[in-house]
Structures are given as C-alpha cells and as structure tokens.
Amino acid sequence: MKYYNSIIDTIGNTPLVRINRLNKGIKGTILAKIEYFNPGNSVKDRIAVKMIDDAEKQGLLKPGGTIIEGTSGNTGMGLALVAIDRGYKCIFTMADKQSKEKIDILRAVGAEVVVCPTNVEPSDPRSYYAVAQRLNSEIANSFYPNQYDNLSNFAAHYETTGPEIWEQTAGKITHLVAGVGTGGTISGISKYIKEQKPSLITVGADTYGSVFKKYKETGIFDENEVYPYLTEGIGEDILPKNVDFSVIDAFLKVTDKDAAIITRRLAREEGLFVGWSCGSAMSAALEYAKEHLKEDDVMVVILPDHGTRYLGKIYNDTWMKERGFLEQRSFASAKDIIAKRSGSPMLITVDKNESIGNAVRILSRAGISQVPVYDGDNIVGSLDDAKVLHLLIENPEIKERPVAEIMEKPFRFVGLDNTVDALSSLIDKNNKALLVRDEYNHIHIITQHDLLMALAN
Ligand SMILES: Cc1ncc(COP(=O)(O)O)c(C=O)c1O
C-alpha cells in the first residue's frame, strides 16, 4: 500500500512548471515553483511544520497547548493543519485588509480568528502583531511561532525548498525571484542555492508601501516608504529577522494593479490559478528577465499560494473595476443603437405567405440581409439572404414557393439595456440578428452591422 500517515507528510516536493506564454519575447527559461500543491495550498505549510517541530524539540510547546500567530492567512492554514495532526488549539490574529475567504478557510479548519485593524503602527496595541503577543502572554501553555523573527522559517526553506529547486533544475538555476514578506522563503532558498552556486542572482519582489527596497539600496529604514497597499502576503513595515539581505541581490517594486493583472494572466494564459503575490513575483521576474536573461539562463519564480483565496478580489471584475485595475469600458446599449438610427423607425418584415422571389426583392430594395417573417399578428420566423441564395442555387423553382416553407426560427428578443458586448455574444452565424422592443412597444432589429457601427463610433 502507498499512503501517507498524515496530511502533514505531503508537504513539499511541489512541481516546477515552465512559463510558456507570459514570457513572449524573453530569452531563457522561466520556471514557476507551484506552492499551492502543498496541502494547505501555500508555501507556508513548510514553515508551519518546521516551526512546530522546533518548538516541540525546545520544549516551547507542550501537549494540549495553544498556537497563537499573527498571519495573513496562509501561515495560519499550515499551522492549523499541523495543530490538527498534533492535537493543539489555534488562535490567529489577522489584519482586516485580508480577504474574507482567508478568514473563512481558517475557521473551517477549526481555528479561532481575531480580526485587527490594518492601518495602525505595528507597535499599536490594536495591531495584529501586538494582539498576538498579548494573547500569548495571557494564555497559559501557548506558543507564539512569530514567523517574522523565528529562524525556523528560514531553515524550512534552506532545508526543503532550496534543495528541491537545486535538484529539480539539476543545478542549472541562474536566477531566483520571490516575493518578500517575512523573508523566509527568498532568504532560505537563496542561501542554500548560493552555497552550491555563488553566481545565483536573487531578486525580491517588494510592494509600494514597503521598506525593503530602500533598505537594501541605502541601509536606511525609511518610515516615509510605509503607506497602505493592497497586495497580500508581501512587503513589510518592519525588518523581520528572516530577511537576509546579504543573499538578496536586488528588489523590484510592483504595484497592486500590475500584480493583480499578471495574476489574472497567469490563470488565463498559463492555467496557473494562483494568489495575488504570485503576480507580484511574476511581474518582477518578467521585468528583470526582459533586461537580463540570456538564452541558457534558468529563472525560478516562487508562486506562494492558490487563487481561491482571492476570488472575491482580483478575480472579481467588479472589484477590479472599482479600484481602477480594469478599464471601465462603457459600451453603447441596444437603446443607444436604436436612438442613433436615422430615417424610418419602421421594422421591415415579410409575410410568411409572400413568395420567396418577392421576399428577395424586399431585402434587396431595403439593402438588408435578414428580415423577420410575420404572420399578420406575430413574428413567426426569419429569413437570411445568404441561406436564401444557397437554396435558390440548389433549386431555382422555389422562388414561387411561400417564405413559410424555408423560413428559420425567429430572431431572439433582447432587453433595451443590453450593451454591445452582451449583444455581440448573442449574434453568430446561426443567429444573424436580434430583436428589441422599445418603450412604445415598437420592434427594432439589431444586426452585426449595427454592433460594428456602435463600436466604431
Ligand atoms: C501569499 C503570500 N505570498 C508571499 C509571502 C511571502 O513569503 P515570505 O514570508 O517567506 O517572505 C507570504 C507570506 O506571508 C504570503 O502569505
């Protein structure tokens, strides 16, 4: 039999997948390390198990204890899984900018979640760092892993992710790119690989509103660099002990918007349904690769988590538009199309008993290609000149026959407020036109030509 003793034993050994489309025009190979293959769907499972293993070894966590952590969600998920395996309780503090899905997921696996305000100083007693610390001091037999300063975080990546990548790339890796939050991921992997291959170039993805890039470049911790941003999981207003600046060669800042757009492209163009900070890492990777990557180079980009946690945010078009991340395209509606029509508003129709020959003459005189068919009271069918032509070539005799014999199903009715983008999805080679009833109950026809004109004007 082939099985694992616990879900915890499935952590790690995540796949490397080549990027095939987003890197168009870029030399070299870009490989993504897909961390959502971990059972908690993120890279943080690795550090969760290592932090708890080390705490148990050091006697910091005893049976029946409580794990308390300030987490953006992913570390919480990893810790919750380890806690289930080992019989601990979990309390997590989270900033209120985090997605609701992340909070729900933690509660689903039995954790207690305390939501704290985002826009307060880390030292403020309301911050999620401070609340976690306070709970830790108040609750007996509790352990506060503190992923920011606990070097088991770094060690997890030094011992697992780094060696995995080294082996998976057969030592051919030349560049490493990862988002930087606690810094454990990038520092642990980079340290391990640089020990095997000092020429490795490591690039960190930072957010606007975070201190890392400036600190790396100037050694200055600049409070002015700190302001609110939306990307979840990366960027900091503190310098966590897990960031080893000596193994990070450069930082690139990525906007919330660019990260969101690249994340959506990863899903749609690469089939990688990943989280927001994955777009930050990939955006930094593509920017760096465009300038620097050579034909034989192999760049590995860490994609830390899964897209489900962001369905209500970056994968939601309304949310994206509200933030100006997606262009608000205001399309004309069916009402606008009708209103702009000059000349007679009369709908041209043919009677179902009309001869096919006469129907063709009506179409030709009016300069139209399709027409609704009437039975005196209702629209009962439709006629399309291309199809009539086809039938007449096959059998010229049919021109004396009534339209009813060859008419097709009536055109579909649509609402007045349907916009061009919606209307265009309803018109195709089998549905050549649409019908719409205006405020006065007059029926109008909308054809592909109308939609083209609406888009061109
Ligand atoms: C979604 C996400 N991406 C990236 C990171 C950054 O990884 P690290 O904390 O190892 O720097 C985190 C960490 O919180 C995260 O939750």
XYZ file of C-alpha atoms and ligand atoms in Angstrom:
473
model
C 0.000 0.000 0.000
C 1.131 3.511 -0.740
C -0.178 6.180 1.614
C 0.852 8.950 3.986
C 0.389 8.666 7.730
C -0.840 12.246 7.921
C -1.676 15.072 5.527
C 1.346 16.851 7.041
C 3.631 14.301 5.395
C 2.526 15.536 1.950
C 4.103 18.970 2.460
C 6.867 19.916 -0.007
C 8.135 18.420 -3.270
C 5.993 20.840 -5.244
C 6.338 20.892 -9.047
C 8.300 23.299 -11.224
C 6.271 24.330 -14.275
C 7.633 26.185 -17.309
C 6.068 29.522 -18.194
C 5.116 29.357 -21.869
C 3.164 32.497 -22.791
C 3.690 35.400 -20.414
C 7.392 35.371 -21.297
C 6.864 36.052 -25.009
C 9.962 37.737 -26.458
C 12.045 36.954 -23.362
C 15.158 34.776 -23.644
C 15.967 31.858 -21.344
C 13.682 29.562 -19.384
C 11.313 30.732 -16.657
C 10.089 28.039 -14.267
C 7.411 28.567 -11.629
C 7.519 26.671 -8.345
C 3.849 25.955 -7.662
C 3.484 26.035 -3.901
C -0.277 25.613 -3.897
C 0.401 21.881 -4.280
C 1.055 21.856 -0.536
C -1.968 20.530 1.431
C -2.779 23.968 2.894
C -2.433 25.407 -0.637
C 0.549 27.572 0.172
C 4.290 27.737 0.725
C 3.632 28.419 4.410
C 2.890 24.762 5.186
C 6.636 24.233 5.021
C 7.417 26.741 7.761
C 4.435 25.745 9.894
C 5.634 22.192 10.347
C 9.242 23.290 10.909
C 8.345 25.958 13.494
C 6.208 23.471 15.436
C 8.813 20.676 15.177
C 11.490 23.017 16.528
C 9.218 24.378 19.288
C 8.410 20.854 20.442
C 12.119 19.954 20.454
C 12.909 23.062 22.506
C 10.075 22.345 24.952
C 8.262 25.574 23.986
C 5.100 23.741 23.022
C 3.668 21.017 25.196
C 0.757 18.613 24.616
C -2.633 20.345 24.661
C -1.026 23.752 24.054
C -2.336 26.672 22.003
C -0.618 28.080 18.904
C -1.083 31.850 18.552
C 0.132 33.639 15.433
C -0.302 36.874 13.528
C -0.873 35.658 9.990
C -2.127 36.842 6.615
C -3.882 33.511 6.365
C -1.501 31.110 4.724
C 0.727 30.506 7.739
C -2.429 30.066 9.770
C -3.647 27.353 7.425
C -0.342 25.497 7.668
C -0.288 25.826 11.456
C -3.928 24.708 11.697
C -3.130 21.526 9.760
C -0.133 20.781 11.988
C -2.259 21.570 15.071
C -4.932 19.069 13.967
C -2.243 16.440 13.434
C -0.683 17.020 16.839
C -3.696 17.964 18.991
C -3.074 21.710 19.572
C -5.554 24.612 19.602
C -5.025 27.630 17.296
C -5.795 31.346 17.642
C -4.840 33.620 14.733
C -4.795 37.398 14.525
C -5.266 38.893 11.070
C -5.306 42.373 9.543
C -8.737 43.401 8.271
C -7.428 44.038 4.716
C -7.100 40.285 4.245
C -9.681 38.577 2.081
C -12.774 37.160 3.769
C -12.042 33.820 2.146
C -8.802 33.559 4.116
C -10.621 34.113 7.399
C -13.360 31.617 6.481
C -10.791 28.997 5.496
C -9.032 29.246 8.870
C -12.312 28.948 10.730
C -13.188 25.935 8.539
C -10.171 24.069 9.896
C -11.096 24.816 13.480
C -9.007 27.897 14.251
C -10.191 30.947 16.165
C -9.563 34.147 14.171
C -9.237 37.638 15.681
C -9.522 40.385 13.031
C -7.469 43.546 13.766
C -7.237 46.953 12.029
C -4.747 47.197 9.125
C -3.816 50.860 9.216
C -2.187 51.122 12.636
C 1.517 51.088 13.599
C 2.927 47.620 14.356
C 3.580 48.885 17.902
C -0.071 49.953 18.344
C -1.773 47.607 20.830
C -4.544 47.042 18.255
C -2.173 45.785 15.527
C -2.292 42.113 14.716
C 1.338 41.733 15.805
C 0.575 43.272 19.215
C -2.677 41.375 19.751
C -0.912 38.054 19.040
C 1.801 38.919 21.556
C -0.714 39.939 24.206
C -2.740 36.726 23.802
C 0.487 34.753 24.056
C 1.335 36.387 27.379
C -2.190 35.891 28.719
C -2.891 32.275 27.682
C -1.076 29.551 29.605
C 0.836 26.895 27.630
C 0.591 28.958 24.457
C 3.265 29.229 21.811
C 3.736 32.233 19.538
C 5.685 30.972 16.500
C 6.285 34.525 15.199
C 7.049 33.710 11.586
C 8.745 37.093 11.177
C 11.629 36.543 13.553
C 11.561 32.774 14.092
C 14.513 31.438 12.123
C 12.848 28.028 11.762
C 11.001 29.810 8.920
C 14.280 30.483 7.082
C 15.504 26.975 7.965
C 12.410 25.321 6.434
C 13.285 26.814 3.055
C 17.018 26.245 3.467
C 16.308 22.583 4.199
C 13.446 21.824 1.787
C 12.571 24.390 -0.912
C 16.187 25.256 -1.739
C 17.376 21.648 -2.176
C 14.203 20.776 -4.142
C 14.850 23.564 -6.652
C 18.536 22.696 -6.888
C 17.661 19.093 -7.681
C 14.734 19.896 -9.983
C 16.863 22.232 -12.107
C 19.856 19.855 -11.989
C 21.875 22.808 -10.714
C 21.088 24.866 -13.842
C 19.205 27.599 -11.978
C 20.793 31.028 -12.597
C 18.118 33.367 -11.178
C 15.669 33.179 -8.281
C 12.683 35.525 -7.881
C 10.295 35.571 -4.904
C 8.038 37.993 -3.101
C 9.317 39.085 0.290
C 7.101 39.143 3.377
C 8.782 37.569 6.370
C 11.723 36.953 4.025
C 11.984 33.288 4.978
C 11.225 31.955 1.515
C 13.651 34.038 -0.508
C 16.432 34.018 2.094
C 16.327 30.294 2.863
C 16.240 29.233 -0.780
C 18.809 31.786 -1.896
C 21.245 30.926 0.889
C 21.091 27.213 0.063
C 21.499 27.674 -3.678
C 24.199 30.347 -3.402
C 26.205 27.871 -1.301
C 26.059 25.464 -4.248
C 26.387 28.147 -6.904
C 27.579 31.595 -5.776
C 26.724 33.144 -9.162
C 22.970 32.788 -8.482
C 21.175 36.128 -8.834
C 18.291 36.590 -6.410
C 15.611 39.231 -6.931
C 12.963 40.098 -4.339
C 9.530 41.419 -5.278
C 8.509 44.255 -2.969
C 5.333 46.353 -2.796
C 4.973 50.124 -2.936
C 4.372 50.984 0.705
C 7.071 48.607 1.989
C 10.530 49.295 3.386
C 12.626 46.504 1.818
C 13.881 48.001 -1.449
C 15.065 51.282 0.040
C 16.651 49.472 2.980
C 18.591 47.162 0.640
C 19.786 50.027 -1.535
C 20.628 52.614 1.136
C 20.674 50.863 4.507
C 18.043 53.365 5.632
C 14.801 52.245 7.276
C 12.600 54.975 5.886
C 9.238 55.464 7.605
C 8.160 57.552 4.609
C 8.238 54.426 2.471
C 5.439 52.983 4.619
C 1.882 53.533 3.429
C -1.149 51.304 2.897
C -1.216 48.944 -0.055
C -3.468 46.066 -1.019
C -1.294 43.143 -2.112
C -1.485 40.392 0.492
C 1.458 38.489 1.931
C 4.427 40.571 0.797
C 6.004 43.901 1.718
C 6.541 44.976 5.324
C 6.681 47.967 7.606
C 9.222 46.153 9.792
C 12.519 44.356 9.136
C 11.831 40.716 10.033
C 14.836 38.674 11.174
C 14.075 36.161 8.407
C 15.122 38.614 5.686
C 18.807 38.015 4.964
C 19.657 41.000 2.778
C 23.110 39.530 2.066
C 21.609 36.789 -0.120
C 19.169 39.070 -1.982
C 20.828 40.928 -4.857
C 18.073 43.357 -5.785
C 14.485 44.314 -5.086
C 11.905 45.388 -7.636
C 8.704 47.127 -6.562
C 5.436 46.014 -8.133
C 2.164 47.938 -7.925
C -1.038 46.334 -6.589
C -2.548 46.769 -10.059
C 0.308 45.209 -12.056
C 0.420 42.288 -9.621
C -3.337 41.760 -9.964
C -3.219 41.889 -13.760
C -0.291 39.460 -14.040
C -2.005 37.097 -11.564
C -5.101 37.014 -13.757
C -2.926 36.393 -16.814
C -1.178 33.517 -15.019
C -4.606 31.937 -14.542
C -5.923 32.558 -18.037
C -2.791 32.141 -20.127
C -0.780 29.583 -18.170
C -3.556 27.732 -16.316
C -1.932 28.722 -13.034
C -4.795 29.766 -10.745
C -2.628 31.419 -8.124
C -2.724 34.161 -5.491
C -2.097 37.890 -5.773
C 1.523 37.924 -4.577
C 2.272 35.360 -7.311
C 1.539 38.152 -9.781
C 3.950 40.407 -7.884
C 6.714 37.800 -8.114
C 5.997 37.039 -11.772
C 5.770 40.720 -12.673
C 9.182 41.382 -11.080
C 10.541 38.246 -12.765
C 9.367 39.296 -16.232
C 10.683 42.834 -15.772
C 14.097 41.557 -14.682
C 14.173 38.800 -17.308
C 13.365 41.200 -20.156
C 16.576 43.121 -19.462
C 18.924 40.476 -18.165
C 18.011 36.895 -19.018
C 20.194 35.139 -21.616
C 19.358 32.123 -23.751
C 20.792 29.477 -21.396
C 19.609 31.115 -18.176
C 17.108 29.380 -15.945
C 14.987 31.608 -13.713
C 12.878 30.068 -10.943
C 9.935 32.113 -9.659
C 8.210 31.134 -6.416
C 4.392 31.235 -6.642
C 3.330 31.011 -2.987
C -0.396 30.268 -2.948
C -3.692 29.424 -4.637
C -6.253 31.660 -6.358
C -9.370 30.590 -4.413
C -8.416 32.908 -1.566
C -8.699 35.885 -3.909
C -11.895 35.057 -5.808
C -13.729 37.973 -4.212
C -10.891 40.372 -5.046
C -8.547 40.243 -8.020
C -10.544 37.550 -9.809
C -13.717 39.626 -9.445
C -14.171 42.078 -12.350
C -16.360 44.465 -10.344
C -13.802 44.656 -7.536
C -11.056 45.246 -10.124
C -13.013 47.997 -11.899
C -13.889 49.763 -8.640
C -10.168 50.148 -7.967
C -9.335 51.218 -11.495
C -7.420 47.980 -12.067
C -9.565 47.056 -15.063
C -10.625 49.540 -17.683
C -14.232 50.629 -17.283
C -15.431 50.256 -20.841
C -18.774 51.863 -21.313
C -20.426 50.215 -24.256
C -23.449 51.513 -26.097
C -26.715 49.750 -25.283
C -29.452 48.449 -27.576
C -31.372 51.619 -26.685
C -28.466 53.818 -27.856
C -28.177 51.889 -31.105
C -31.874 52.381 -31.899
C -31.861 56.040 -30.855
C -29.000 56.832 -33.236
C -30.809 55.374 -36.236
C -31.771 57.913 -38.804
C -34.740 57.567 -41.089
C -37.786 55.420 -40.662
C -38.048 53.515 -37.401
C -40.360 51.039 -39.181
C -39.295 47.433 -38.926
C -39.183 45.816 -42.363
C -40.801 42.389 -42.375
C -42.053 39.881 -44.924
C -45.294 37.984 -44.694
C -44.969 34.223 -44.319
C -47.196 33.741 -47.385
C -45.079 36.044 -49.548
C -43.248 34.263 -52.366
C -39.552 33.712 -51.865
C -38.865 35.700 -55.043
C -40.741 38.731 -53.681
C -39.024 38.405 -50.315
C -35.641 38.619 -52.080
C -36.787 41.801 -53.852
C -37.877 43.311 -50.497
C -34.477 42.533 -48.984
C -32.669 43.988 -51.981
C -34.758 47.203 -52.145
C -34.215 47.855 -48.433
C -30.500 46.966 -48.663
C -30.760 44.479 -45.810
C -29.522 40.913 -45.423
C -32.025 39.459 -42.991
C -35.614 40.072 -42.114
C -38.217 38.862 -39.595
C -41.165 36.891 -41.022
C -44.692 37.904 -39.922
C -47.985 36.045 -39.948
C -50.050 39.209 -39.615
C -50.001 39.192 -35.827
C -46.713 37.752 -34.665
C -43.165 37.279 -35.728
C -43.028 33.602 -36.633
C -39.689 33.187 -38.380
C -36.723 34.803 -40.079
C -35.086 34.928 -43.469
C -31.406 35.387 -44.215
C -30.219 36.300 -47.744
C -27.163 34.004 -47.669
C -29.335 30.995 -46.915
C -31.975 32.006 -49.490
C -29.239 32.332 -52.107
C -27.968 28.870 -51.261
C -31.463 27.372 -51.654
C -32.154 29.230 -54.911
C -28.918 27.916 -56.431
C -29.901 24.397 -55.482
C -33.418 24.773 -56.847
C -34.403 27.981 -58.738
C -38.035 26.763 -58.852
C -38.553 27.576 -55.181
C -38.852 31.316 -55.881
C -42.585 30.799 -56.390
C -42.959 28.977 -53.060
C -44.079 30.801 -49.886
C -41.494 32.084 -47.417
C -43.071 29.908 -44.679
C -41.524 26.850 -46.348
C -37.940 27.933 -45.935
C -38.031 30.405 -43.039
C -35.948 29.722 -39.978
C -36.627 30.279 -36.295
C -37.487 33.859 -35.292
C -34.692 36.198 -34.151
C -34.294 36.332 -30.417
C -35.683 39.238 -28.369
C -33.290 41.062 -26.035
C -33.703 43.825 -23.454
C -33.205 47.517 -24.273
C -30.397 47.921 -21.758
C -28.205 45.111 -23.120
C -24.817 46.538 -24.093
C -22.878 45.873 -27.295
C -20.553 43.383 -25.607
C -23.510 41.324 -24.386
C -25.376 41.679 -27.695
C -22.353 40.568 -29.695
C -22.187 37.352 -27.732
C -25.735 36.575 -28.926
C -25.067 37.149 -32.622
C -23.308 34.485 -34.657
C -23.655 32.636 -37.956
C -26.784 30.859 -36.764
C -28.364 33.905 -35.086
C -27.839 36.727 -37.538
C -29.906 39.386 -35.774
C -31.669 40.295 -32.541
C -34.980 42.000 -31.898
C -35.716 44.592 -29.268
C -38.957 46.242 -28.170
C -38.722 49.946 -27.333
C -40.691 51.970 -24.755
C -43.554 52.416 -27.278
C -43.738 48.682 -27.972
C -42.215 49.147 -31.440
C -39.992 46.297 -32.521
C -36.495 47.026 -33.876
C -33.867 44.781 -35.376
C -30.188 44.816 -34.402
C -27.696 43.225 -36.769
C -23.967 42.557 -36.677
C -23.538 45.658 -38.820
C -25.270 47.763 -36.128
C -22.900 46.402 -33.478
C -19.860 47.148 -35.631
C -21.071 50.712 -36.207
C -21.704 51.186 -32.465
C -18.164 50.059 -31.668
C -16.597 52.110 -34.461
C -18.252 55.353 -33.369
C 0.574 34.986 -0.161
C 1.961 35.170 0.287
N 2.898 35.426 -0.610
C 4.174 35.633 -0.243
C 4.583 35.599 1.045
C 5.997 35.908 1.365
O 6.774 34.851 1.783
P 7.803 35.091 2.956
O 7.009 35.442 4.181
O 8.510 33.786 3.101
O 8.718 36.198 2.575
C 3.625 35.345 2.013
C 3.971 35.402 3.419
O 3.208 35.813 4.275
C 2.283 35.106 1.638
O 1.314 34.856 2.530
